[in-house]
CSV table of C-alpha atoms in Angstrom, one decimal:
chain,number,residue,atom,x,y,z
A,21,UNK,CA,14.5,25.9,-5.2
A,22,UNK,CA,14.1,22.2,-4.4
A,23,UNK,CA,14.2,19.5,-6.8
A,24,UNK,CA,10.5,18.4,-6.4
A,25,UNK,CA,7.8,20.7,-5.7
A,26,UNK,CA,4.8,19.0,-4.3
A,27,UNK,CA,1.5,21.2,-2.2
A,28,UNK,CA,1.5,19.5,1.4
A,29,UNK,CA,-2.1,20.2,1.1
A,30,UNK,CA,-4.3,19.0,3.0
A,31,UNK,CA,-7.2,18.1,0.4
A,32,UNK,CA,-10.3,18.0,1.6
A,33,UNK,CA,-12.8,16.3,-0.9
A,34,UNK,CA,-16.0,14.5,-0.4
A,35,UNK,CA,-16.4,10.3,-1.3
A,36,UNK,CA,-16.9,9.7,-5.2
A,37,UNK,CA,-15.0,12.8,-5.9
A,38,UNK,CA,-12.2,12.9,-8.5
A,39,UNK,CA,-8.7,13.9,-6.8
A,40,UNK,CA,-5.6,15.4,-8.7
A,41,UNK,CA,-2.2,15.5,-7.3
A,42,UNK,CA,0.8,17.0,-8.6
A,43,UNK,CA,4.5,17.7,-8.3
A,44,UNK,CA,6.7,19.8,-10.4
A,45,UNK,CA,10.5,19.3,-10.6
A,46,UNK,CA,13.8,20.7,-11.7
A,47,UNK,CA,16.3,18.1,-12.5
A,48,UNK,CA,15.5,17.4,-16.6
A,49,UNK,CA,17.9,14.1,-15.7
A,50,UNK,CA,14.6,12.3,-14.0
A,51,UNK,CA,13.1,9.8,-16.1
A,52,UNK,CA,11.7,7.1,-13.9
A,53,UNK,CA,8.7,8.6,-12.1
A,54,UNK,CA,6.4,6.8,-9.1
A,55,UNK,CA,4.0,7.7,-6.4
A,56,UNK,CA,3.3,6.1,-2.9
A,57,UNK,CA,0.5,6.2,-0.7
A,58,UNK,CA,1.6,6.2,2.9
A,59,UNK,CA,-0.7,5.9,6.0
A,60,UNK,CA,-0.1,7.6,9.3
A,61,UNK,CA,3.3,6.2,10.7
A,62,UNK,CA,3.3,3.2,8.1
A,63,UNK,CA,6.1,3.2,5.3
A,64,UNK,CA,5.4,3.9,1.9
A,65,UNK,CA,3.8,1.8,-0.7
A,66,UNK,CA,4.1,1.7,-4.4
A,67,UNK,CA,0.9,3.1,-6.1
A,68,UNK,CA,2.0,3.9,-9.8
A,69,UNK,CA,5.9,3.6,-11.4
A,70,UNK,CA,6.1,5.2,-15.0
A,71,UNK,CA,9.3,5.5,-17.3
A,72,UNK,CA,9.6,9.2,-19.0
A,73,UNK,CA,6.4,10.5,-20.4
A,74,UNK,CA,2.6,9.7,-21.1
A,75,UNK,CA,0.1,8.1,-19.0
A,76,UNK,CA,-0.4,4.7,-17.3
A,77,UNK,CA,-3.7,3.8,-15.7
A,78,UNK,CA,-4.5,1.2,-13.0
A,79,UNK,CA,-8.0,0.7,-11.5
A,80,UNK,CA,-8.8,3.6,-10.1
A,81,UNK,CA,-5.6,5.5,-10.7
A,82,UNK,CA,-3.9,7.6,-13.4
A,83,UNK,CA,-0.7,8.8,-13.6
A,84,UNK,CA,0.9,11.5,-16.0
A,85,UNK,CA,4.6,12.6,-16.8
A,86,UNK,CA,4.8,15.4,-18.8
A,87,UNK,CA,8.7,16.0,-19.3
A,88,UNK,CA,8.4,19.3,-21.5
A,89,UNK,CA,6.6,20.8,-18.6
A,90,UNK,CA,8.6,18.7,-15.8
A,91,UNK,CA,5.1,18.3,-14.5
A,92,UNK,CA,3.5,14.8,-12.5
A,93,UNK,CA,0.3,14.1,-11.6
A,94,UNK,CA,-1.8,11.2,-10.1
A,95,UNK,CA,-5.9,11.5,-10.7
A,96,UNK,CA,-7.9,9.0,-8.1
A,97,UNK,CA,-11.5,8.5,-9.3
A,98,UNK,CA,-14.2,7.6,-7.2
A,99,UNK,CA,-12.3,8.5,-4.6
A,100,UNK,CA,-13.0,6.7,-0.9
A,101,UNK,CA,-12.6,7.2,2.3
A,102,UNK,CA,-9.7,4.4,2.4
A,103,UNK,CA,-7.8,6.9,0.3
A,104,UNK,CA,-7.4,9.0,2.9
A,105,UNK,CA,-3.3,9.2,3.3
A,106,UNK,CA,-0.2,10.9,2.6
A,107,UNK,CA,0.7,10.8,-1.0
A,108,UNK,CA,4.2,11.4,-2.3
A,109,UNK,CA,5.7,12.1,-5.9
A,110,UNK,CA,9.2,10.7,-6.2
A,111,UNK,CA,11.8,10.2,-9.3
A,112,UNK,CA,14.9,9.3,-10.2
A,113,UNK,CA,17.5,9.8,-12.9
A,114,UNK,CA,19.2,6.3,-12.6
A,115,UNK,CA,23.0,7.7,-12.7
A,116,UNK,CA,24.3,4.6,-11.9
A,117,UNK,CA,22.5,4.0,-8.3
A,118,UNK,CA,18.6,4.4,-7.9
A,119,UNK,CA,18.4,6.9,-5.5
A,120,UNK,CA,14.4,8.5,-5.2
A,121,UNK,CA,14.1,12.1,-5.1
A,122,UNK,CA,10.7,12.6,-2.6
A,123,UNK,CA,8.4,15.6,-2.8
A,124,UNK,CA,7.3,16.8,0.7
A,125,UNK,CA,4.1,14.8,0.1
A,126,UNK,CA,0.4,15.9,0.1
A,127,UNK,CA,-2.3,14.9,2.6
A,128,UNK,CA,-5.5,13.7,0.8
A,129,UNK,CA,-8.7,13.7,3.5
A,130,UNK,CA,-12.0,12.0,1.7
A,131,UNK,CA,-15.0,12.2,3.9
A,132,UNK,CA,-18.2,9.8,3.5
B,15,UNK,CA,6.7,-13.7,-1.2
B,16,UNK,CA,8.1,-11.8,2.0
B,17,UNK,CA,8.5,-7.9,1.7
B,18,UNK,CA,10.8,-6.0,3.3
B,19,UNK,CA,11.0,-6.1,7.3
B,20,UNK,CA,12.4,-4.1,9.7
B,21,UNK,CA,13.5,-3.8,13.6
B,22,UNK,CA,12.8,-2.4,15.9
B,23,UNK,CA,9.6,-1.0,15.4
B,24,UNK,CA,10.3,2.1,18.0
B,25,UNK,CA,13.6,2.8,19.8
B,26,UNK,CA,14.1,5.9,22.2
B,27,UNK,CA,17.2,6.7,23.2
B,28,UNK,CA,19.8,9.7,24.6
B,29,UNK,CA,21.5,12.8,22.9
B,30,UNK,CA,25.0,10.9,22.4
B,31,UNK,CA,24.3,7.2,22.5
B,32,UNK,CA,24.6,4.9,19.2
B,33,UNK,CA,22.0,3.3,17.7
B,34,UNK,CA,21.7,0.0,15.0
B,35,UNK,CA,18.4,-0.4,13.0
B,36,UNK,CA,18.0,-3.8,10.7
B,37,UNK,CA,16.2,-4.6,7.3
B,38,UNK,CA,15.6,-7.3,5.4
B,39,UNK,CA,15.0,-7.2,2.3
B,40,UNK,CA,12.2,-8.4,-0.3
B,41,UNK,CA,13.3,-11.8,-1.7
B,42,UNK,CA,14.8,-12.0,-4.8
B,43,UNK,CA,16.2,-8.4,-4.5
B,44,UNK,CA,20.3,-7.3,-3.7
B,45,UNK,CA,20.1,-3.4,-3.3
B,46,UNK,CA,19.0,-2.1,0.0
B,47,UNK,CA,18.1,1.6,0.5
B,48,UNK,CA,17.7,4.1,3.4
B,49,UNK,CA,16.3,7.1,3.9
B,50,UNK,CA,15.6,9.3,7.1
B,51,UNK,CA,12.0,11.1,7.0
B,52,UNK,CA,11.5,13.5,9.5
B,53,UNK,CA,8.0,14.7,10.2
B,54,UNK,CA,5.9,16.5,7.8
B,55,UNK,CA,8.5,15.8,5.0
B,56,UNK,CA,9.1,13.7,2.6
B,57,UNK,CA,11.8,10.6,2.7
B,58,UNK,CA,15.6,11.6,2.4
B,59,UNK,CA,18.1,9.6,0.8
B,60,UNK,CA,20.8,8.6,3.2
B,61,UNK,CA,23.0,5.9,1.0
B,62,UNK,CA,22.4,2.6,-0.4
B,63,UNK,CA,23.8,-1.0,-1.1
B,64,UNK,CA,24.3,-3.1,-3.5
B,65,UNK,CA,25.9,-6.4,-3.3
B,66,UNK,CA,27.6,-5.6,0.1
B,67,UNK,CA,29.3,-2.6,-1.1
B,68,UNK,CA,28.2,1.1,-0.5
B,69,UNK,CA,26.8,2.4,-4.0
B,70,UNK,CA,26.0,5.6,-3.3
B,71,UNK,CA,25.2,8.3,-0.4
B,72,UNK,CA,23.2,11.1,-0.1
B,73,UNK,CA,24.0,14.6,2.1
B,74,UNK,CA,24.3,12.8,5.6
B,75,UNK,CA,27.4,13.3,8.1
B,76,UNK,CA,29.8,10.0,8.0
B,77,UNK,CA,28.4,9.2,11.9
B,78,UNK,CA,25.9,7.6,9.8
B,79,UNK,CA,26.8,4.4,8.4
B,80,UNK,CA,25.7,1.1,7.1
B,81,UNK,CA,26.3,-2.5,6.1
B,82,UNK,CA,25.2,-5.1,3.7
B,83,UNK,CA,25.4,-8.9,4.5
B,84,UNK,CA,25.5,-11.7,2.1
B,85,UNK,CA,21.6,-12.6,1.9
B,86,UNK,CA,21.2,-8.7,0.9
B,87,UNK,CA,19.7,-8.0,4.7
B,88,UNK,CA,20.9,-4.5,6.1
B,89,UNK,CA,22.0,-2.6,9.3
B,90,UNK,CA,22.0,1.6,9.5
B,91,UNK,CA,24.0,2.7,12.5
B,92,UNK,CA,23.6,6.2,13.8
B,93,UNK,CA,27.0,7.6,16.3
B,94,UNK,CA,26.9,10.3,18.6
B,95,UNK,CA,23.0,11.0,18.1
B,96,UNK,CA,21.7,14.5,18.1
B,97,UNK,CA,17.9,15.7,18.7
B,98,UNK,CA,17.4,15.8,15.2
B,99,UNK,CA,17.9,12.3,14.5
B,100,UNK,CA,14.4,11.7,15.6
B,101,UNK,CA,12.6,10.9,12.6
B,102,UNK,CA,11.1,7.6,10.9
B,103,UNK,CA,14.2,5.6,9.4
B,104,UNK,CA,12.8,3.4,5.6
B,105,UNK,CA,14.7,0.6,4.5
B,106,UNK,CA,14.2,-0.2,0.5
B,107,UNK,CA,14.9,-2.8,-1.5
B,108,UNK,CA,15.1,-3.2,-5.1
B,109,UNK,CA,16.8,-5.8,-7.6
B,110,UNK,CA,19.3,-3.8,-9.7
B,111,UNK,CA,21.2,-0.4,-9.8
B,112,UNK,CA,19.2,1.3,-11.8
B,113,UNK,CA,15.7,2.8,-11.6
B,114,UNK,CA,13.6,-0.1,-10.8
B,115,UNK,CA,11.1,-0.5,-8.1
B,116,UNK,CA,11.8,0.3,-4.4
B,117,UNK,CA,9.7,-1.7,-2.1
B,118,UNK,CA,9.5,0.3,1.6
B,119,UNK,CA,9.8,-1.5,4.7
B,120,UNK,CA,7.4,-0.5,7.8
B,121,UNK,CA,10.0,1.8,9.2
B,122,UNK,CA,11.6,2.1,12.8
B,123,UNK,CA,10.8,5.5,14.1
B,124,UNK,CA,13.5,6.6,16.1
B,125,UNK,CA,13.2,9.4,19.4
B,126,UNK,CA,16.0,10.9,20.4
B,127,UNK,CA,16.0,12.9,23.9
């Protein structure tokens, strides 16, 4: 089993829809909790950081820790067609160095 | 504010050879970070620095290495490459130890025939 579960997708959804993206994990030592966006062949950028559990909400985004259930997510309203990318859970425990645990990343299409 | 750079952009080189990649990091910030991410996957934690000294490392052979300078910019040298090298190399840079913020560079994506 790997540490972070995330569905590679890709998610097809039309502009204005409302997207949900999710990653489980297995390591109950993660407490710090972000997701990047990354475009074809570009490095990833920092969407949404959150420390242990609850909600934090930026514009258009939402993210979610849910520690009892070891269970992530990252809603996108109105979603647009710039928000087409690669989109990648990734946590870490910080035992002593910051290392980030990536999920495999899931591929979010939104067509016009 | 500069973010993090790095070079080359795209290298191709020979099964064998060695290979250097550089990073500099986000002002302000002393702990650089790389990671290897091979197609269709997500990025994999090779080691980082902190202050010039080697802070941690991830499940990677010792022919991959690395250095810190004093202004916090990084090299990651690869020895005796093998075809699975290839893969997009991410520098990250953050200001502590612990589980702040890391800031990705562009990446150098790196072919290896």
């Amino acid at each position: 089993q790997k540490e972070v579960e995330q569905d590679p997708g890709p998610l097809s959804v039309p502009e204005g829809a409302i997207v949900s993206l999710n990653c489980t994990y297995s390591n109950s030592a993660f407490q710090y909790f972000m997701w990047y966006r990354q475009y074809s062949r570009k490095g990833p950028e920092l969407l949404m950081y959150t420390y242990s559990s609850g909600n934090k909400e930026d514009g258009r985004f939402t993210a979610q820790v849910d520690k009892s259930s070891k269970y992530i997510s990252l809603f996108i309203r109105d979603s647009q067609p710039s928000d087409s990318a690669t989109y990648l859970c990734a946590m870490s425990a910080n035992s002593g160095y910051s290392t980030l645990t990536f999920g495999k990343g899931t591929m979010l299409l939104v067509s016009p | 504010e500069t973010g993090v750079t790095q070079s080359p952009t795209h290298l191709i080189k020979t099964r064998g050879q060695q290979v250097t990649l550089r990073c500099s990091s986000q002002s302000g910030h002393n702990t650089v970070s790389w990671y290897q991410q091979a197609l269709g996957q997500g990025p994999q934690f090779i080691f980082q620095y902190y202050r010039e000294e080697e802070n941690g490392r991830g499940n990677f052979p010792p022919r991959f290495s690395g250095l810190q300078f004093p202004n916090y910019s990084s090299e990651l040298n690869v020895n005796a490459l093998e075809l699975d090298d290839s893969a997009l190399y991410l520098c990250a840079s953050s200001s502590g130890q612990g589980g702040e913020t890391q800031y990705f560079g562009p990446g150098t994506r790196l072919l290896v025939l």
